[in-house]
Short mmCIF file of C-alpha atoms and ligand atoms in Angstrom, two decimals:
data_model
loop_
_atom_site.label_atom_id
_atom_site.label_comp_id
_atom_site.label_asym_id
_atom_site.label_seq_id
_atom_site.Cartn_x
_atom_site.Cartn_y
_atom_site.Cartn_z
CA MET C 1 19.71 -7.93 -13.14
CA SER C 2 18.47 -6.63 -9.77
CA ARG C 3 17.82 -8.54 -6.56
CA LEU C 4 14.80 -7.09 -4.80
CA LEU C 5 13.58 -7.46 -1.26
CA ILE C 6 9.90 -6.49 -1.22
CA THR C 7 8.53 -6.11 2.30
CA GLY C 8 4.77 -6.41 2.76
CA GLY C 9 4.46 -8.12 -0.62
CA ALA C 10 1.43 -10.15 0.49
CA GLY C 11 -0.57 -6.97 1.13
CA PHE C 12 -2.63 -4.87 -1.25
CA ILE C 13 -0.08 -2.58 -2.89
CA GLY C 14 2.95 -4.81 -2.24
CA GLY C 15 1.18 -7.74 -3.92
CA ASN C 16 0.18 -5.68 -6.94
CA PHE C 17 3.73 -4.36 -7.14
CA THR C 18 5.30 -7.84 -6.91
CA ARG C 19 3.10 -9.09 -9.69
CA TYR C 20 3.77 -5.97 -11.79
CA TRP C 21 7.52 -6.13 -11.26
CA MET C 22 7.79 -9.81 -12.16
CA ARG C 23 5.85 -9.17 -15.35
CA GLN C 24 8.00 -6.22 -16.35
CA HIS C 25 11.38 -7.51 -15.12
CA PRO C 26 11.34 -11.30 -15.45
CA GLU C 27 15.14 -11.44 -15.24
CA ASP C 28 15.18 -10.07 -11.65
CA ARG C 29 15.26 -12.02 -8.42
CA VAL C 30 12.34 -11.14 -6.11
CA VAL C 31 12.23 -11.99 -2.41
CA VAL C 32 9.02 -11.14 -0.57
CA LEU C 33 9.20 -10.77 3.21
CA ASP C 34 5.82 -10.59 4.92
CA ALA C 35 4.57 -11.35 8.44
CA LEU C 36 1.13 -12.33 7.06
CA THR C 37 -0.87 -10.23 9.49
CA TYR C 38 -4.64 -10.09 9.03
CA ALA C 39 -3.94 -7.91 5.93
CA GLY C 40 -1.41 -10.18 4.24
CA ASN C 41 -2.68 -12.98 2.08
CA LEU C 42 -0.37 -15.29 0.24
CA GLU C 43 -3.24 -16.53 -1.90
CA SER C 44 -2.98 -13.20 -3.70
CA LEU C 45 0.40 -14.32 -5.06
CA GLN C 46 -0.58 -17.94 -5.68
CA ASP C 47 0.03 -17.76 -9.43
CA LEU C 48 3.68 -16.80 -8.88
CA GLU C 49 4.47 -19.88 -6.84
CA SER C 50 5.99 -21.94 -9.63
CA ASP C 51 8.29 -19.11 -10.73
CA PRO C 52 11.84 -19.95 -9.62
CA SER C 53 12.91 -16.29 -9.61
CA TRP C 54 10.54 -15.66 -6.71
CA ARG C 55 10.84 -16.56 -3.04
CA PHE C 56 8.44 -15.95 -0.20
CA VAL C 57 9.70 -15.63 3.36
CA HIS C 58 7.26 -15.58 6.24
CA GLY C 59 8.80 -13.20 8.74
CA ASP C 60 8.76 -9.92 10.57
CA ILE C 61 10.66 -6.84 9.43
CA CYS C 62 11.46 -6.18 13.10
CA ASP C 63 13.46 -9.44 13.17
CA ARG C 64 16.83 -7.94 12.35
CA GLU C 65 18.65 -11.25 12.37
CA LEU C 66 16.30 -12.67 9.75
CA VAL C 67 16.46 -9.52 7.62
CA GLU C 68 20.26 -9.51 7.69
CA LYS C 69 20.38 -13.21 6.82
CA LEU C 70 18.16 -12.52 3.80
CA PHE C 71 20.20 -9.54 2.65
CA ARG C 72 23.37 -11.64 2.70
CA GLU C 73 21.96 -14.92 1.43
CA GLU C 74 20.17 -13.27 -1.50
CA ASN C 75 22.70 -10.51 -2.12
CA ILE C 76 19.88 -7.98 -2.05
CA ASP C 77 20.59 -4.71 -3.89
CA ARG C 78 17.09 -3.13 -3.93
CA VAL C 79 14.62 -2.80 -1.07
CA VAL C 80 11.04 -1.76 -1.76
CA HIS C 81 9.50 -1.29 1.65
CA PHE C 82 5.71 -1.60 1.81
CA ALA C 83 5.27 -3.53 5.07
CA ALA C 84 3.16 -1.52 7.48
CA GLU C 85 0.05 -1.38 9.54
CA SER C 86 -2.00 0.70 7.14
CA HIS C 87 -5.54 1.26 8.42
CA VAL C 88 -6.25 4.58 10.15
CA ASP C 89 -9.26 3.31 12.12
CA ARG C 90 -7.24 0.43 13.57
CA SER C 91 -4.51 2.88 14.59
CA ILE C 92 -7.09 4.78 16.63
CA THR C 93 -8.30 1.72 18.53
CA GLY C 94 -4.88 0.02 18.84
CA PRO C 95 -1.81 2.11 18.03
CA ASP C 96 0.86 -0.28 19.43
CA ALA C 97 1.26 -2.39 16.30
CA PHE C 98 1.68 0.80 14.24
CA ILE C 99 4.52 2.05 16.38
CA ARG C 100 6.19 -1.33 16.27
CA THR C 101 5.94 -2.18 12.59
CA ASN C 102 5.97 1.26 11.02
CA ILE C 103 8.69 2.82 13.17
CA GLU C 104 10.72 -0.03 14.68
CA GLY C 105 10.33 -2.17 11.57
CA THR C 106 11.59 0.57 9.27
CA PHE C 107 14.45 1.23 11.68
CA SER C 108 15.36 -2.46 11.62
CA LEU C 109 15.51 -2.51 7.80
CA LEU C 110 17.57 0.68 7.69
CA GLU C 111 20.04 -0.69 10.22
CA VAL C 112 20.53 -3.88 8.24
CA ALA C 113 20.92 -1.96 4.98
CA ARG C 114 23.48 0.32 6.62
CA ALA C 115 25.46 -2.64 7.97
CA VAL C 116 25.35 -4.84 4.87
CA TRP C 117 25.62 -2.16 2.18
CA GLN C 118 28.63 -0.30 3.57
CA GLU C 119 30.53 1.43 0.76
CA ARG C 120 28.17 0.15 -1.94
CA ASP C 121 26.83 2.71 -4.38
CA ASP C 122 24.93 0.28 -6.62
CA VAL C 123 22.09 -0.23 -4.10
CA ARG C 124 18.76 1.51 -3.37
CA PHE C 125 16.25 1.56 -0.53
CA LEU C 126 12.79 2.79 -1.52
CA HIS C 127 10.46 3.62 1.35
CA VAL C 128 6.76 3.65 0.45
CA SER C 129 4.93 6.31 2.40
CA THR C 130 1.72 8.27 2.37
CA ASP C 131 0.30 11.75 1.80
CA GLU C 132 -1.27 11.54 5.28
CA VAL C 133 2.02 12.68 6.84
CA TYR C 134 1.28 16.19 5.56
CA GLY C 135 -1.95 16.42 7.57
CA SER C 136 -5.17 17.92 6.31
CA LEU C 137 -6.01 20.59 3.70
CA ASP C 138 -8.91 23.01 3.48
CA THR C 139 -10.90 23.29 0.28
CA GLN C 140 -8.97 26.29 -1.02
CA ASP C 141 -5.46 25.10 -0.03
CA ALA C 142 -2.88 24.17 -2.66
CA ALA C 143 -2.12 20.44 -3.00
CA PHE C 144 0.72 18.87 -0.96
CA THR C 145 4.20 19.20 -2.43
CA GLU C 146 7.37 17.47 -1.26
CA THR C 147 8.18 20.53 0.86
CA SER C 148 4.81 20.74 2.65
CA PRO C 149 5.32 20.63 6.43
CA TYR C 150 4.68 17.36 8.27
CA ARG C 151 1.49 17.56 10.36
CA PRO C 152 0.29 13.99 10.97
CA ASN C 153 -3.02 13.70 12.82
CA SER C 154 -3.58 9.99 13.46
CA PRO C 155 -1.37 7.39 15.14
CA TYR C 156 -1.05 5.79 11.68
CA SER C 157 0.16 8.95 9.95
CA ALA C 158 2.37 9.87 12.91
CA SER C 159 4.06 6.47 12.73
CA LYS C 160 4.57 6.84 8.97
CA ALA C 161 5.93 10.36 9.49
CA ALA C 162 8.41 9.00 12.04
CA SER C 163 9.54 6.35 9.57
CA ASP C 164 9.97 9.00 6.84
CA HIS C 165 12.18 11.03 9.18
CA LEU C 166 14.33 7.99 9.95
CA VAL C 167 14.74 7.25 6.24
CA ARG C 168 15.79 10.83 5.59
CA ALA C 169 18.24 10.76 8.49
CA TYR C 170 19.95 7.64 7.11
CA PHE C 171 20.63 9.50 3.89
CA GLU C 172 21.87 12.68 5.56
CA THR C 173 23.93 10.93 8.24
CA TYR C 174 25.13 7.72 6.66
CA GLY C 175 24.72 8.40 2.96
CA LEU C 176 22.40 5.39 2.57
CA PRO C 177 20.89 5.69 -0.95
CA VAL C 178 17.25 6.02 0.05
CA LEU C 179 14.21 7.25 -1.86
CA THR C 180 10.81 8.06 -0.37
CA THR C 181 7.46 8.14 -2.16
CA ASN C 182 4.39 9.75 -0.57
CA CYS C 183 1.28 8.55 -2.31
CA SER C 184 -2.43 9.34 -2.16
CA ASN C 185 -5.31 6.86 -1.65
CA ASN C 186 -5.00 3.72 -3.77
CA TYR C 187 -7.83 1.53 -5.03
CA GLY C 188 -7.95 -1.62 -7.15
CA PRO C 189 -7.78 -5.43 -6.92
CA TYR C 190 -6.76 -7.22 -3.70
CA GLN C 191 -7.47 -4.35 -1.29
CA PHE C 192 -8.50 -5.62 2.13
CA PRO C 193 -12.25 -4.96 2.55
CA GLU C 194 -11.84 -2.72 5.57
CA LYS C 195 -10.96 0.25 3.33
CA LEU C 196 -13.73 2.44 1.92
CA ILE C 197 -14.01 1.20 -1.69
CA PRO C 198 -13.96 -2.59 -1.21
CA LEU C 199 -15.99 -2.28 1.98
CA VAL C 200 -18.76 -0.42 0.16
CA ILE C 201 -18.75 -2.82 -2.80
CA LEU C 202 -19.09 -5.90 -0.59
CA ASN C 203 -21.58 -4.38 1.86
CA ALA C 204 -23.74 -3.25 -1.06
CA LEU C 205 -23.82 -6.75 -2.56
CA GLU C 206 -24.57 -8.27 0.85
CA GLY C 207 -27.46 -5.88 1.56
CA LYS C 208 -25.62 -4.26 4.48
CA PRO C 209 -25.46 -0.54 5.36
CA LEU C 210 -22.89 1.56 3.49
CA PRO C 211 -21.29 3.54 6.36
CA VAL C 212 -20.29 7.11 5.50
CA TYR C 213 -18.35 8.91 8.23
CA GLY C 214 -19.63 12.35 9.30
CA ASP C 215 -21.27 14.30 6.48
CA GLY C 216 -19.38 12.45 3.72
CA LYS C 217 -17.72 15.65 2.50
CA ASN C 218 -14.14 14.67 3.32
CA ILE C 219 -11.99 14.55 0.20
CA ARG C 220 -9.39 12.02 -0.94
CA ASP C 221 -7.21 11.95 -4.07
CA TRP C 222 -7.61 8.50 -5.66
CA LEU C 223 -5.03 6.58 -7.68
CA PHE C 224 -5.39 3.17 -9.36
CA VAL C 225 -2.95 0.79 -7.69
CA GLU C 226 -1.09 -0.13 -10.89
CA ASP C 227 -0.35 3.56 -11.45
CA HIS C 228 1.24 3.62 -8.01
CA CYS C 229 3.35 0.63 -9.10
CA THR C 230 4.60 2.44 -12.22
CA GLY C 231 5.40 5.48 -10.06
CA ILE C 232 7.46 3.37 -7.67
CA GLU C 233 9.20 1.71 -10.63
CA ALA C 234 10.13 5.14 -12.05
CA VAL C 235 11.52 6.30 -8.71
CA LEU C 236 13.39 3.06 -8.03
CA GLN C 237 15.03 3.13 -11.45
CA ASN C 238 15.62 6.82 -12.08
CA GLY C 239 14.93 8.74 -8.86
CA LYS C 240 17.72 10.70 -7.21
CA ALA C 241 19.00 9.22 -3.95
CA GLY C 242 17.86 11.22 -0.93
CA GLU C 243 14.85 12.66 -2.82
CA VAL C 244 11.17 12.49 -1.98
CA TYR C 245 8.54 12.05 -4.71
CA ASN C 246 4.83 12.65 -4.26
CA ILE C 247 2.58 10.32 -6.27
CA GLY C 248 -1.10 11.08 -6.80
CA GLY C 249 -3.95 10.59 -9.19
CA GLY C 250 -5.18 14.18 -9.39
CA THR C 251 -8.63 12.68 -8.83
CA GLU C 252 -10.18 14.42 -5.86
CA ARG C 253 -13.58 13.15 -4.78
CA THR C 254 -15.70 13.53 -1.64
CA ASN C 255 -16.44 10.27 0.13
CA ILE C 256 -20.12 10.57 -0.65
CA GLU C 257 -19.29 11.00 -4.35
CA ILE C 258 -17.23 7.80 -4.18
CA VAL C 259 -20.03 5.87 -2.50
CA GLU C 260 -22.62 7.20 -4.96
CA THR C 261 -20.38 6.36 -7.94
CA LEU C 262 -20.00 2.81 -6.64
CA CYS C 263 -23.78 2.53 -6.16
CA SER C 264 -24.51 3.79 -9.69
CA CYS C 265 -22.02 1.34 -11.18
CA LEU C 266 -23.45 -1.54 -9.15
CA ASP C 267 -27.01 -0.53 -10.10
CA ARG C 268 -25.94 -0.97 -13.72
CA LEU C 269 -23.85 -4.14 -13.32
CA VAL C 270 -25.85 -6.01 -10.66
CA PRO C 271 -29.33 -4.48 -10.60
CA ALA C 272 -31.43 -5.15 -7.49
CA SER C 273 -35.05 -4.23 -6.68
CA LEU C 274 -33.91 -0.97 -5.04
CA SER C 275 -30.91 1.24 -5.85
CA TYR C 276 -27.89 0.46 -3.67
CA ARG C 277 -28.04 4.14 -2.63
CA GLU C 278 -30.87 3.18 -0.28
CA GLN C 279 -28.24 1.38 1.83
CA ILE C 280 -26.15 4.54 2.48
CA GLN C 281 -26.00 5.36 6.17
CA PHE C 282 -24.27 8.40 7.71
CA VAL C 283 -22.45 7.31 10.86
CA THR C 284 -20.36 8.90 13.63
CA ASP C 285 -17.24 10.55 12.28
CA ARG C 286 -13.68 9.17 12.63
CA PRO C 287 -11.87 11.01 15.47
CA GLY C 288 -9.35 13.51 14.07
CA HIS C 289 -10.71 12.81 10.55
CA ASP C 290 -8.51 14.67 8.03
CA PHE C 291 -10.73 16.80 5.81
CA ARG C 292 -8.86 16.77 2.52
CA TYR C 293 -5.79 15.25 0.88
CA ALA C 294 -4.53 16.33 -2.54
CA ILE C 295 -1.19 15.58 -4.15
CA ASP C 296 0.83 17.80 -6.44
CA ALA C 297 2.68 15.20 -8.51
CA GLY C 298 4.59 17.85 -10.49
CA ARG C 299 8.04 16.63 -9.43
CA ILE C 300 7.69 12.99 -10.49
CA GLU C 301 5.95 14.06 -13.69
CA ALA C 302 8.60 16.63 -14.65
CA ARG C 303 11.71 14.77 -13.53
CA LEU C 304 10.81 11.15 -14.21
CA GLY C 305 8.13 11.47 -16.88
CA TRP C 306 5.55 9.56 -14.82
CA LYS C 307 1.81 10.01 -15.30
CA PRO C 308 -1.15 7.91 -14.18
CA ALA C 309 -2.59 5.88 -17.04
CA MET C 310 -5.98 4.91 -15.59
CA ASP C 311 -8.96 7.26 -15.55
CA PHE C 312 -11.07 7.02 -12.42
CA GLU C 313 -14.35 5.82 -13.93
CA THR C 314 -12.67 2.95 -15.82
CA GLY C 315 -10.57 2.06 -12.77
CA ILE C 316 -13.62 1.91 -10.51
CA GLU C 317 -15.52 -0.26 -12.95
CA GLN C 318 -12.56 -2.64 -13.31
CA THR C 319 -12.26 -2.79 -9.52
CA ILE C 320 -15.94 -3.65 -9.11
CA HIS C 321 -15.58 -6.39 -11.72
CA TRP C 322 -12.58 -7.76 -9.84
CA TYR C 323 -14.51 -7.96 -6.56
CA LEU C 324 -17.51 -9.52 -8.34
CA ASP C 325 -15.22 -12.17 -9.82
CA HIS C 326 -13.33 -12.84 -6.56
CA ARG C 327 -16.04 -13.33 -3.96
CA ASP C 328 -14.12 -16.39 -2.68
CA TRP C 329 -11.01 -14.35 -2.04
CA CYS C 330 -13.13 -11.81 -0.13
CA ASP C 331 -14.85 -14.45 2.00
CA ARG C 332 -11.61 -16.17 2.81
CA ILE C 333 -9.67 -13.05 3.74
CA ARG C 334 -12.50 -11.75 5.90
CA SER C 335 -12.95 -15.05 7.72
CA GLY C 336 -9.23 -15.63 8.13
CA ALA C 337 -9.62 -18.93 6.26
CA TYR C 338 -6.77 -18.00 3.93
CA ARG C 339 -4.41 -18.82 6.80
CA ASP C 340 -5.21 -22.52 6.28
CA TYR C 341 -3.85 -22.15 2.80
CA TYR C 342 -0.59 -20.84 4.16
CA GLU C 343 -0.36 -23.72 6.63
CA GLN C 344 -0.96 -26.27 3.87
CA GLN C 345 1.46 -24.69 1.44
CA TYR C 346 4.24 -23.61 3.69
CA SER C 347 4.30 -25.55 6.95
CA GLN C 348 6.71 -28.06 5.40
CA ARG C 349 8.97 -25.46 3.87
CA THR C 350 11.94 -23.95 5.59
CA ARG C 351 12.98 -20.32 5.36
P1 NAD I 401 -1.81 -3.58 3.60
O1 NAD I 401 -2.27 -3.38 5.00
O2 NAD I 401 -2.75 -4.08 2.57
O3 NAD I 401 -0.55 -4.56 3.58
C1 NAD I 401 0.47 -4.48 4.52
C2 NAD I 401 1.32 -5.75 4.41
O4 NAD I 401 2.40 -5.65 5.36
C3 NAD I 401 0.55 -7.03 4.77
O5 NAD I 401 0.84 -8.04 3.84
C4 NAD I 401 1.09 -7.40 6.16
O6 NAD I 401 1.06 -8.80 6.41
C5 NAD I 401 2.51 -6.87 6.07
N1 NAD I 401 3.09 -6.59 7.39
C6 NAD I 401 2.52 -5.91 8.41
N2 NAD I 401 3.34 -5.87 9.48
C7 NAD I 401 4.48 -6.53 9.11
C8 NAD I 401 5.71 -6.82 9.75
N3 NAD I 401 5.96 -6.42 11.01
N4 NAD I 401 6.67 -7.50 9.06
C9 NAD I 401 6.44 -7.92 7.79
N5 NAD I 401 5.29 -7.69 7.14
C10 NAD I 401 4.32 -7.00 7.78
O7 NAD I 401 -1.19 -2.17 3.18
P2 NAD I 401 -1.21 -1.41 1.77
O8 NAD I 401 -2.48 -0.65 1.67
O9 NAD I 401 -0.82 -2.37 0.72
O10 NAD I 401 -0.04 -0.35 2.01
C11 NAD I 401 1.31 -0.69 1.71
C12 NAD I 401 2.20 0.51 2.02
O11 NAD I 401 1.79 1.63 1.25
C13 NAD I 401 2.13 0.97 3.47
O12 NAD I 401 3.41 1.33 3.88
C14 NAD I 401 1.20 2.18 3.44
O13 NAD I 401 1.53 3.08 4.46
C15 NAD I 401 1.52 2.74 2.08
N6 NAD I 401 0.44 3.50 1.41
C16 NAD I 401 -0.80 2.95 1.28
C17 NAD I 401 -1.79 3.66 0.59
C18 NAD I 401 -3.17 3.09 0.40
O14 NAD I 401 -4.04 3.80 -0.11
N7 NAD I 401 -3.44 1.84 0.74
C19 NAD I 401 -1.50 4.92 0.05
C20 NAD I 401 -0.22 5.45 0.22
C21 NAD I 401 0.75 4.71 0.89
O1 DAU I 402 -4.02 8.77 1.74
C1 DAU I 402 -3.33 7.57 1.74
C2 DAU I 402 -3.93 6.65 2.79
O2 DAU I 402 -5.18 6.21 2.29
C3 DAU I 402 -3.03 5.47 3.13
O3 DAU I 402 -1.85 5.95 3.72
C4 DAU I 402 -3.75 4.52 4.10
O4 DAU I 402 -2.94 3.38 4.32
C5 DAU I 402 -5.05 4.10 3.46
O5 DAU I 402 -5.77 3.27 4.36
C6 DAU I 402 -5.90 5.31 3.11
O6 DAU I 402 -6.35 6.00 4.31
P1 DAU I 402 -7.83 6.59 4.44
O7 DAU I 402 -8.16 6.72 5.86
O8 DAU I 402 -7.99 7.77 3.57
O9 DAU I 402 -8.63 5.36 3.75
P2 DAU I 402 -10.01 4.64 4.13
O10 DAU I 402 -10.37 3.77 2.99
O11 DAU I 402 -9.99 4.07 5.49
O12 DAU I 402 -11.04 5.87 4.15
C7 DAU I 402 -11.23 6.70 3.01
C8 DAU I 402 -12.19 7.80 3.43
O13 DAU I 402 -13.49 7.23 3.62
C9 DAU I 402 -11.83 8.48 4.74
O14 DAU I 402 -12.18 9.86 4.65
C10 DAU I 402 -12.72 7.80 5.77
C11 DAU I 402 -13.94 7.43 4.96
N1 DAU I 402 -14.64 6.19 5.36
C12 DAU I 402 -13.90 5.06 5.51
C13 DAU I 402 -14.49 3.86 5.86
C14 DAU I 402 -13.68 2.61 6.07
C15 DAU I 402 -16.01 6.17 5.49
O15 DAU I 402 -16.69 7.20 5.32
N2 DAU I 402 -16.62 4.99 5.82
C16 DAU I 402 -15.93 3.85 6.04
O16 DAU I 402 -16.53 2.79 6.39
#
């Protein structure tokens, strides 16, 4: 039996992972620590509430005292660290929160793990990172491997790169049993509708413009979120301490292809008088916009036997269905109304 601390478990990937882990490992204890920023929504984990093996703690990963208390109280032996500021555009307009959470927050967790886990070799700290730390590829370049140089271009990716370096240093210097995963773009249920795929789905249904940055030719490598969860599970269970594992879907698409795929799917599922393509609007590009990301997942495939299970077309259709069926969730997270839910549910509860 393991005792997990999942940071950022009320966010998109952390929430999917929490749900996945509790399904696959019902014997484990799971503690979710989340600050419930604009991106964290406890409603996404509502169905787990009655499960006694689960505990939610509303708190900040930068609060070292709280983190240490949790480690000791819960006898934590696995950390899966998702908590972050994750949106590139927000990092351009307001980088402070990214430096604080992504760098100082990771540092705080590492310091607590170092202090509490002294001499223990039955523990693991998995740091969830991104392919954006490797910078941008040209069309003809080979995909990123674990030895690609770090060349972050946005405040977001620079803050994630800094956190990756700290994680590495804690292995080399202190022997802390860390693992790092660098993953490509995720899509699927519960993604905050500021990211391309949910934003386009909801704008299309609401008759709003579908904003495509620049010429729409930038390329991302898409992975269904549950495949990211199985990748993290494989690394947490069988990865080698101190190693880095790239995780990716091998599904490279230009942004305009993504938007057109979504429009075609929506035209079929929710036909309107005009094709949703009519709503596509090319807009000013993102400053420092990375041209292409692509992941070489050869290491995790060869060493840990991981492979993505979901093909892109099925995954996109499932995702559209999820957003169609969860319009309430979308309205509440966009309006901030979900915070009332937290107040009602948790204001009487202590940490
Ligand atoms: P998200 O923005 O949906 O969720 C982030 C969660 O972290 C939220 O619940 C938020 O409340 C919480 N959080 C933020 N600051 C906190 C703090 N100081 N203390 C405690 N909790 C805090 O993010 P996501 O898309 O689920 O990404 C999760 C992780 O995966 C991030 O580390 C991100 O860098 C990484 N990642 C994301 C993608 C992607 O495509 N979304 C791809 C690769 C890696
Ligand atoms: O590669 C992994 C990264 O993927 C993660 O580390 C980040 O946390 C995650 O947000 C994501 O970053 P991107 O910047 O690639 O994702 P986003 O959904 O913001 O944008 C995807 C692409 O679509 C990107 O090239 C910018 C473009 N875009 C985005 C938005 C929101 C548009 O053209 N229009 C838009 O409105």
